[in-house]
Amino acid sequence: MSRALAHCAAVMIVCAAATSHAEAWLPSAEDRAALERREVVVHSEELPDQPASERGREVRAAIRIRASAEKVFSVMTDCSSALQFVPHMKKCILLARDPVTGADTIEHVMDYGWYAPAVQYVFRVDYVPNRAVVFKAVSGDLERNEGRWELTPLKADPVTGVPETLLTYRVSVVPRFRVPQSWVRMSLKRELPRMLAALREFSERS
């Protein structure tokens, strides 16, 4: 099984940037209310450590999914599944697996068509099974890229008995080429929520 979704969202927001650590984050009370309504929560903050024309963002996102953490983890770490629902993903290849730690080295290729360059990158992924996915760039079109997914099991629905999972995401990423800020904003507004909603739909129906 290849670990697919762990990194693709970072490329959808390819000009976000730069915290020094990939800590998890806790949604606020307002965020939790939105999540209860099955909304996708996305936050981004402009970071001052780059020239204004290239300034990036720290991005955080969250979604509630009516499926177990084990199910969500299985879906989001499988290349064949990701290729079916991740927008713009053209390739997902497992290059290597560490026999001691279980960490994977994976290559992704994303193609955004005429309005943005295709992006190729290789990254290392470490896992806490069914609980966390931590990734960091190794090579390719992303100069810096690190982040993590956290899966938190929630109480099952008292009527249906269906388990729920809170999935949170945090990323910092800097490309090796300049990306228009208008494209970054479009990605944050449309592509990241679209990808997370597709992951939820795929997990809930599988």
PDB file of C-alpha atoms in Angstrom:
ATOM      1  CA  MET A   1       0.000   0.000   0.000  1.00  0.00           C
ATOM      2  CA  SER A   2       1.378   3.394  -1.008  1.00  0.00           C
ATOM      3  CA  ARG A   3       0.839   6.516   1.077  1.00  0.00           C
ATOM      4  CA  ALA A   4      -0.880   8.880  -1.317  1.00  0.00           C
ATOM      5  CA  LEU A   5      -2.956  11.660   0.138  1.00  0.00           C
ATOM      6  CA  ALA A   6      -0.420  12.598   2.771  1.00  0.00           C
ATOM      7  CA  HIS A   7       1.214  15.136   0.543  1.00  0.00           C
ATOM      8  CA  CYS A   8      -1.024  16.053  -2.397  1.00  0.00           C
ATOM      9  CA  ALA A   9      -2.916  18.799  -0.587  1.00  0.00           C
ATOM     10  CA  ALA A  10       0.330  20.650  -0.106  1.00  0.00           C
ATOM     11  CA  VAL A  11       0.637  21.002  -3.853  1.00  0.00           C
ATOM     12  CA  MET A  12      -2.876  22.318  -4.245  1.00  0.00           C
ATOM     13  CA  ILE A  13      -1.687  25.198  -2.076  1.00  0.00           C
ATOM     14  CA  VAL A  14       1.771  25.211  -3.553  1.00  0.00           C
ATOM     15  CA  CYS A  15       2.726  28.706  -2.441  1.00  0.00           C
ATOM     16  CA  ALA A  16       1.801  28.336   1.182  1.00  0.00           C
ATOM     17  CA  ALA A  17       4.802  28.567   3.504  1.00  0.00           C
ATOM     18  CA  ALA A  18       6.812  28.157   6.352  1.00  0.00           C
ATOM     19  CA  THR A  19       6.639  27.129   9.911  1.00  0.00           C
ATOM     20  CA  SER A  20       9.696  25.478  11.371  1.00  0.00           C
ATOM     21  CA  HIS A  21       7.753  22.538  12.783  1.00  0.00           C
ATOM     22  CA  ALA A  22       4.811  20.482  11.582  1.00  0.00           C
ATOM     23  CA  GLU A  23       2.777  20.469  14.766  1.00  0.00           C
ATOM     24  CA  ALA A  24      -0.854  19.455  14.808  1.00  0.00           C
ATOM     25  CA  TRP A  25      -3.461  22.104  15.560  1.00  0.00           C
ATOM     26  CA  LEU A  26      -6.746  22.168  17.466  1.00  0.00           C
ATOM     27  CA  PRO A  27      -9.831  23.720  15.836  1.00  0.00           C
ATOM     28  CA  SER A  28     -11.466  26.565  17.756  1.00  0.00           C
ATOM     29  CA  ALA A  29     -15.001  26.460  19.161  1.00  0.00           C
ATOM     30  CA  GLU A  30     -16.201  28.296  16.039  1.00  0.00           C
ATOM     31  CA  ASP A  31     -14.398  25.777  13.864  1.00  0.00           C
ATOM     32  CA  ARG A  32     -15.940  22.880  15.761  1.00  0.00           C
ATOM     33  CA  ALA A  33     -19.420  24.302  15.214  1.00  0.00           C
ATOM     34  CA  ALA A  34     -18.735  24.528  11.479  1.00  0.00           C
ATOM     35  CA  LEU A  35     -17.415  20.976  11.467  1.00  0.00           C
ATOM     36  CA  GLU A  36     -20.604  19.789  13.189  1.00  0.00           C
ATOM     37  CA  ARG A  37     -22.461  21.259  10.179  1.00  0.00           C
ATOM     38  CA  ARG A  38     -20.194  19.146   7.932  1.00  0.00           C
ATOM     39  CA  GLU A  39     -18.392  22.176   6.580  1.00  0.00           C
ATOM     40  CA  VAL A  40     -14.742  22.054   5.551  1.00  0.00           C
ATOM     41  CA  VAL A  41     -12.690  24.446   7.694  1.00  0.00           C
ATOM     42  CA  VAL A  42      -9.663  26.126   6.083  1.00  0.00           C
ATOM     43  CA  HIS A  43      -7.426  28.823   7.586  1.00  0.00           C
ATOM     44  CA  SER A  44      -4.393  30.505   6.087  1.00  0.00           C
ATOM     45  CA  GLU A  45      -2.085  33.193   7.373  1.00  0.00           C
ATOM     46  CA  GLU A  46       0.376  35.226   5.352  1.00  0.00           C
ATOM     47  CA  LEU A  47       3.892  34.820   6.636  1.00  0.00           C
ATOM     48  CA  PRO A  48       6.360  37.728   6.699  1.00  0.00           C
ATOM     49  CA  ASP A  49       9.629  35.841   6.236  1.00  0.00           C
ATOM     50  CA  GLN A  50       9.739  36.183   2.422  1.00  0.00           C
ATOM     51  CA  PRO A  51       9.680  39.070  -0.118  1.00  0.00           C
ATOM     52  CA  ALA A  52       6.171  40.469  -0.550  1.00  0.00           C
ATOM     53  CA  SER A  53       5.922  39.182  -4.135  1.00  0.00           C
ATOM     54  CA  GLU A  54       6.714  35.636  -3.004  1.00  0.00           C
ATOM     55  CA  ARG A  55       5.205  35.631   0.465  1.00  0.00           C
ATOM     56  CA  GLY A  56       3.631  32.340   1.446  1.00  0.00           C
ATOM     57  CA  ARG A  57       1.105  31.111   3.972  1.00  0.00           C
ATOM     58  CA  GLU A  58       0.689  28.630   6.733  1.00  0.00           C
ATOM     59  CA  VAL A  59      -2.388  26.565   6.024  1.00  0.00           C
ATOM     60  CA  ARG A  60      -4.589  24.544   8.376  1.00  0.00           C
ATOM     61  CA  ALA A  61      -7.705  22.583   7.507  1.00  0.00           C
ATOM     62  CA  ALA A  62     -10.167  20.184   9.124  1.00  0.00           C
ATOM     63  CA  ILE A  63     -13.131  17.991   8.233  1.00  0.00           C
ATOM     64  CA  ARG A  64     -15.384  15.476  10.012  1.00  0.00           C
ATOM     65  CA  ILE A  65     -15.892  12.128   8.318  1.00  0.00           C
ATOM     66  CA  ARG A  66     -18.526   9.496   9.086  1.00  0.00           C
ATOM     67  CA  ALA A  67     -16.106   6.599   9.053  1.00  0.00           C
ATOM     68  CA  SER A  68     -13.621   5.069  11.460  1.00  0.00           C
ATOM     69  CA  ALA A  69     -10.086   6.423  11.746  1.00  0.00           C
ATOM     70  CA  GLU A  70      -8.863   3.081  10.435  1.00  0.00           C
ATOM     71  CA  LYS A  71     -11.002   3.445   7.312  1.00  0.00           C
ATOM     72  CA  VAL A  72      -9.985   7.053   6.666  1.00  0.00           C
ATOM     73  CA  PHE A  73      -6.312   6.216   7.167  1.00  0.00           C
ATOM     74  CA  SER A  74      -6.577   3.314   4.730  1.00  0.00           C
ATOM     75  CA  VAL A  75      -8.182   5.484   2.045  1.00  0.00           C
ATOM     76  CA  MET A  76      -5.882   8.479   2.389  1.00  0.00           C
ATOM     77  CA  THR A  77      -2.706   6.386   2.260  1.00  0.00           C
ATOM     78  CA  ASP A  78      -3.553   4.334  -0.828  1.00  0.00           C
ATOM     79  CA  CYS A  79      -2.309   5.569  -4.222  1.00  0.00           C
ATOM     80  CA  SER A  80      -4.926   3.756  -6.277  1.00  0.00           C
ATOM     81  CA  SER A  81      -7.693   5.364  -4.225  1.00  0.00           C
ATOM     82  CA  ALA A  82      -6.132   8.833  -4.329  1.00  0.00           C
ATOM     83  CA  LEU A  83      -5.890   8.786  -8.116  1.00  0.00           C
ATOM     84  CA  GLN A  84      -9.659   8.387  -8.240  1.00  0.00           C
ATOM     85  CA  PHE A  85     -10.579  11.445  -6.211  1.00  0.00           C
ATOM     86  CA  VAL A  86      -7.622  13.836  -5.808  1.00  0.00           C
ATOM     87  CA  PRO A  87      -7.962  16.711  -8.306  1.00  0.00           C
ATOM     88  CA  HIS A  88      -5.071  17.077 -10.779  1.00  0.00           C
ATOM     89  CA  MET A  89      -3.092  14.053  -9.556  1.00  0.00           C
ATOM     90  CA  LYS A  90      -1.515  12.241 -12.502  1.00  0.00           C
ATOM     91  CA  LYS A  91       1.018   9.970 -10.828  1.00  0.00           C
ATOM     92  CA  CYS A  92       1.630   8.363  -7.442  1.00  0.00           C
ATOM     93  CA  ILE A  93       4.590   6.008  -7.137  1.00  0.00           C
ATOM     94  CA  LEU A  94       6.022   4.294  -4.071  1.00  0.00           C
ATOM     95  CA  LEU A  95       9.790   4.581  -4.557  1.00  0.00           C
ATOM     96  CA  ALA A  96      11.028   2.976  -1.347  1.00  0.00           C
ATOM     97  CA  ARG A  97       9.962   1.741   2.078  1.00  0.00           C
ATOM     98  CA  ASP A  98      12.213   1.735   5.128  1.00  0.00           C
ATOM     99  CA  PRO A  99      12.155  -1.857   6.449  1.00  0.00           C
ATOM    100  CA  VAL A 100      12.900  -0.678   9.980  1.00  0.00           C
ATOM    101  CA  THR A 101      10.674   2.385  10.451  1.00  0.00           C
ATOM    102  CA  GLY A 102       8.038   1.690   7.801  1.00  0.00           C
ATOM    103  CA  ALA A 103       8.491   5.199   6.370  1.00  0.00           C
ATOM    104  CA  ASP A 104       7.763   5.590   2.657  1.00  0.00           C
ATOM    105  CA  THR A 105       9.442   7.628  -0.069  1.00  0.00           C
ATOM    106  CA  ILE A 106       6.839   8.612  -2.666  1.00  0.00           C
ATOM    107  CA  GLU A 107       6.761  10.522  -5.949  1.00  0.00           C
ATOM    108  CA  HIS A 108       3.754  12.581  -7.021  1.00  0.00           C
ATOM    109  CA  VAL A 109       3.024  14.436 -10.245  1.00  0.00           C
ATOM    110  CA  MET A 110       0.242  17.031 -10.318  1.00  0.00           C
ATOM    111  CA  ASP A 111      -0.929  18.649 -13.588  1.00  0.00           C
ATOM    112  CA  TYR A 112      -2.994  21.841 -13.338  1.00  0.00           C
ATOM    113  CA  GLY A 113      -3.415  22.408 -17.071  1.00  0.00           C
ATOM    114  CA  TRP A 114      -2.794  25.706 -18.803  1.00  0.00           C
ATOM    115  CA  TYR A 115      -3.085  28.015 -15.784  1.00  0.00           C
ATOM    116  CA  ALA A 116      -0.236  26.611 -13.678  1.00  0.00           C
ATOM    117  CA  PRO A 117       2.879  24.483 -14.215  1.00  0.00           C
ATOM    118  CA  ALA A 118       2.892  20.760 -13.587  1.00  0.00           C
ATOM    119  CA  VAL A 119       4.547  19.879 -10.283  1.00  0.00           C
ATOM    120  CA  GLN A 120       6.747  16.857  -9.572  1.00  0.00           C
ATOM    121  CA  TYR A 121       8.107  16.127  -6.115  1.00  0.00           C
ATOM    122  CA  VAL A 122       9.425  13.353  -3.885  1.00  0.00           C
ATOM    123  CA  PHE A 123       8.678  13.225  -0.175  1.00  0.00           C
ATOM    124  CA  ARG A 124       9.215  11.052   2.890  1.00  0.00           C
ATOM    125  CA  VAL A 125       6.219   9.999   4.945  1.00  0.00           C
ATOM    126  CA  ASP A 126       6.240   8.662   8.514  1.00  0.00           C
ATOM    127  CA  TYR A 127       3.180   7.088  10.100  1.00  0.00           C
ATOM    128  CA  VAL A 128       1.459   6.502  13.367  1.00  0.00           C
ATOM    129  CA  PRO A 129      -1.022   3.902  12.087  1.00  0.00           C
ATOM    130  CA  ASN A 130      -4.612   5.180  12.061  1.00  0.00           C
ATOM    131  CA  ARG A 131      -3.591   8.324  13.957  1.00  0.00           C
ATOM    132  CA  ALA A 132      -1.076  10.508  12.095  1.00  0.00           C
ATOM    133  CA  VAL A 133       0.801  11.024   8.836  1.00  0.00           C
ATOM    134  CA  VAL A 134       3.884  13.275   8.844  1.00  0.00           C
ATOM    135  CA  PHE A 135       5.535  14.291   5.570  1.00  0.00           C
ATOM    136  CA  LYS A 136       8.559  16.265   4.399  1.00  0.00           C
ATOM    137  CA  ALA A 137       9.952  17.102   0.957  1.00  0.00           C
ATOM    138  CA  VAL A 138      13.032  15.243  -0.274  1.00  0.00           C
ATOM    139  CA  SER A 139      13.448  16.583  -3.825  1.00  0.00           C
ATOM    140  CA  GLY A 140      11.580  18.018  -6.788  1.00  0.00           C
ATOM    141  CA  ASP A 141       9.720  21.262  -7.465  1.00  0.00           C
ATOM    142  CA  LEU A 142       9.061  22.025  -3.793  1.00  0.00           C
ATOM    143  CA  GLU A 143      12.003  23.663  -2.073  1.00  0.00           C
ATOM    144  CA  ARG A 144      10.452  23.232   1.353  1.00  0.00           C
ATOM    145  CA  ASN A 145       7.397  21.249   2.295  1.00  0.00           C
ATOM    146  CA  GLU A 146       6.433  19.743   5.620  1.00  0.00           C
ATOM    147  CA  GLY A 147       3.221  19.028   7.399  1.00  0.00           C
ATOM    148  CA  ARG A 148       1.028  16.477   9.080  1.00  0.00           C
ATOM    149  CA  TRP A 149      -2.413  14.917   9.154  1.00  0.00           C
ATOM    150  CA  GLU A 150      -4.004  13.954  12.478  1.00  0.00           C
ATOM    151  CA  LEU A 151      -6.923  11.527  12.800  1.00  0.00           C
ATOM    152  CA  THR A 152      -8.978  11.762  16.000  1.00  0.00           C
ATOM    153  CA  PRO A 153     -11.713   9.159  16.606  1.00  0.00           C
ATOM    154  CA  LEU A 154     -15.028  10.685  17.701  1.00  0.00           C
ATOM    155  CA  LYS A 155     -18.061   9.136  19.360  1.00  0.00           C
ATOM    156  CA  ALA A 156     -20.227   7.023  17.106  1.00  0.00           C
ATOM    157  CA  ASP A 157     -23.605   8.359  16.059  1.00  0.00           C
ATOM    158  CA  PRO A 158     -26.028   7.261  18.828  1.00  0.00           C
ATOM    159  CA  VAL A 159     -28.741   6.375  16.300  1.00  0.00           C
ATOM    160  CA  THR A 160     -26.825   4.722  13.472  1.00  0.00           C
ATOM    161  CA  GLY A 161     -23.773   3.551  15.403  1.00  0.00           C
ATOM    162  CA  VAL A 162     -21.550   4.847  12.594  1.00  0.00           C
ATOM    163  CA  PRO A 163     -18.138   6.010  13.915  1.00  0.00           C
ATOM    164  CA  GLU A 164     -16.804   9.462  13.082  1.00  0.00           C
ATOM    165  CA  THR A 165     -13.300  10.844  12.653  1.00  0.00           C
ATOM    166  CA  LEU A 166     -11.939  14.374  12.896  1.00  0.00           C
ATOM    167  CA  LEU A 167      -9.216  14.844  10.272  1.00  0.00           C
ATOM    168  CA  THR A 168      -6.946  17.876  10.695  1.00  0.00           C
ATOM    169  CA  TYR A 169      -4.182  19.075   8.401  1.00  0.00           C
ATOM    170  CA  ARG A 170      -1.345  21.558   8.712  1.00  0.00           C
ATOM    171  CA  VAL A 171       1.263  22.384   6.081  1.00  0.00           C
ATOM    172  CA  SER A 172       4.064  24.771   5.200  1.00  0.00           C
ATOM    173  CA  VAL A 173       5.444  24.689   1.663  1.00  0.00           C
ATOM    174  CA  VAL A 174       7.627  26.834  -0.622  1.00  0.00           C
ATOM    175  CA  PRO A 175       7.975  26.038  -4.360  1.00  0.00           C
ATOM    176  CA  ARG A 176      11.139  26.400  -6.401  1.00  0.00           C
ATOM    177  CA  PHE A 177       9.300  28.663  -8.849  1.00  0.00           C
ATOM    178  CA  ARG A 178       7.150  31.753  -8.417  1.00  0.00           C
ATOM    179  CA  VAL A 179       3.411  31.150  -8.177  1.00  0.00           C
ATOM    180  CA  PRO A 180       0.897  34.012  -8.573  1.00  0.00           C
ATOM    181  CA  GLN A 181      -0.799  34.881  -5.296  1.00  0.00           C
ATOM    182  CA  SER A 182      -4.160  34.909  -7.105  1.00  0.00           C
ATOM    183  CA  TRP A 183      -3.631  31.219  -7.856  1.00  0.00           C
ATOM    184  CA  VAL A 184      -2.775  30.544  -4.240  1.00  0.00           C
ATOM    185  CA  ARG A 185      -5.998  32.177  -3.086  1.00  0.00           C
ATOM    186  CA  MET A 186      -7.991  30.228  -5.669  1.00  0.00           C
ATOM    187  CA  SER A 187      -6.406  26.990  -4.502  1.00  0.00           C
ATOM    188  CA  LEU A 188      -7.235  27.718  -0.879  1.00  0.00           C
ATOM    189  CA  LYS A 189     -10.816  28.684  -1.653  1.00  0.00           C
ATOM    190  CA  ARG A 190     -11.650  25.878  -4.056  1.00  0.00           C
ATOM    191  CA  GLU A 191      -9.124  23.076  -4.439  1.00  0.00           C
ATOM    192  CA  LEU A 192      -8.319  22.195  -0.829  1.00  0.00           C
ATOM    193  CA  PRO A 193     -11.978  22.021   0.323  1.00  0.00           C
ATOM    194  CA  ARG A 194     -12.803  20.105  -2.847  1.00  0.00           C
ATOM    195  CA  MET A 195     -10.104  17.534  -2.134  1.00  0.00           C
ATOM    196  CA  LEU A 196     -11.101  17.101   1.513  1.00  0.00           C
ATOM    197  CA  ALA A 197     -14.785  16.777   0.602  1.00  0.00           C
ATOM    198  CA  ALA A 198     -13.875  14.148  -2.005  1.00  0.00           C
ATOM    199  CA  LEU A 199     -11.851  12.238   0.585  1.00  0.00           C
ATOM    200  CA  ARG A 200     -14.849  12.289   2.914  1.00  0.00           C
ATOM    201  CA  GLU A 201     -17.219  11.081   0.212  1.00  0.00           C
ATOM    202  CA  PHE A 202     -14.865   8.285  -0.813  1.00  0.00           C
ATOM    203  CA  SER A 203     -14.307   7.181   2.800  1.00  0.00           C
ATOM    204  CA  GLU A 204     -17.999   7.206   3.661  1.00  0.00           C
ATOM    205  CA  ARG A 205     -19.114   5.194   0.658  1.00  0.00           C
ATOM    206  CA  SER A 206     -16.258   2.669   0.532  1.00  0.00           C
TER     207      SER A 206
END
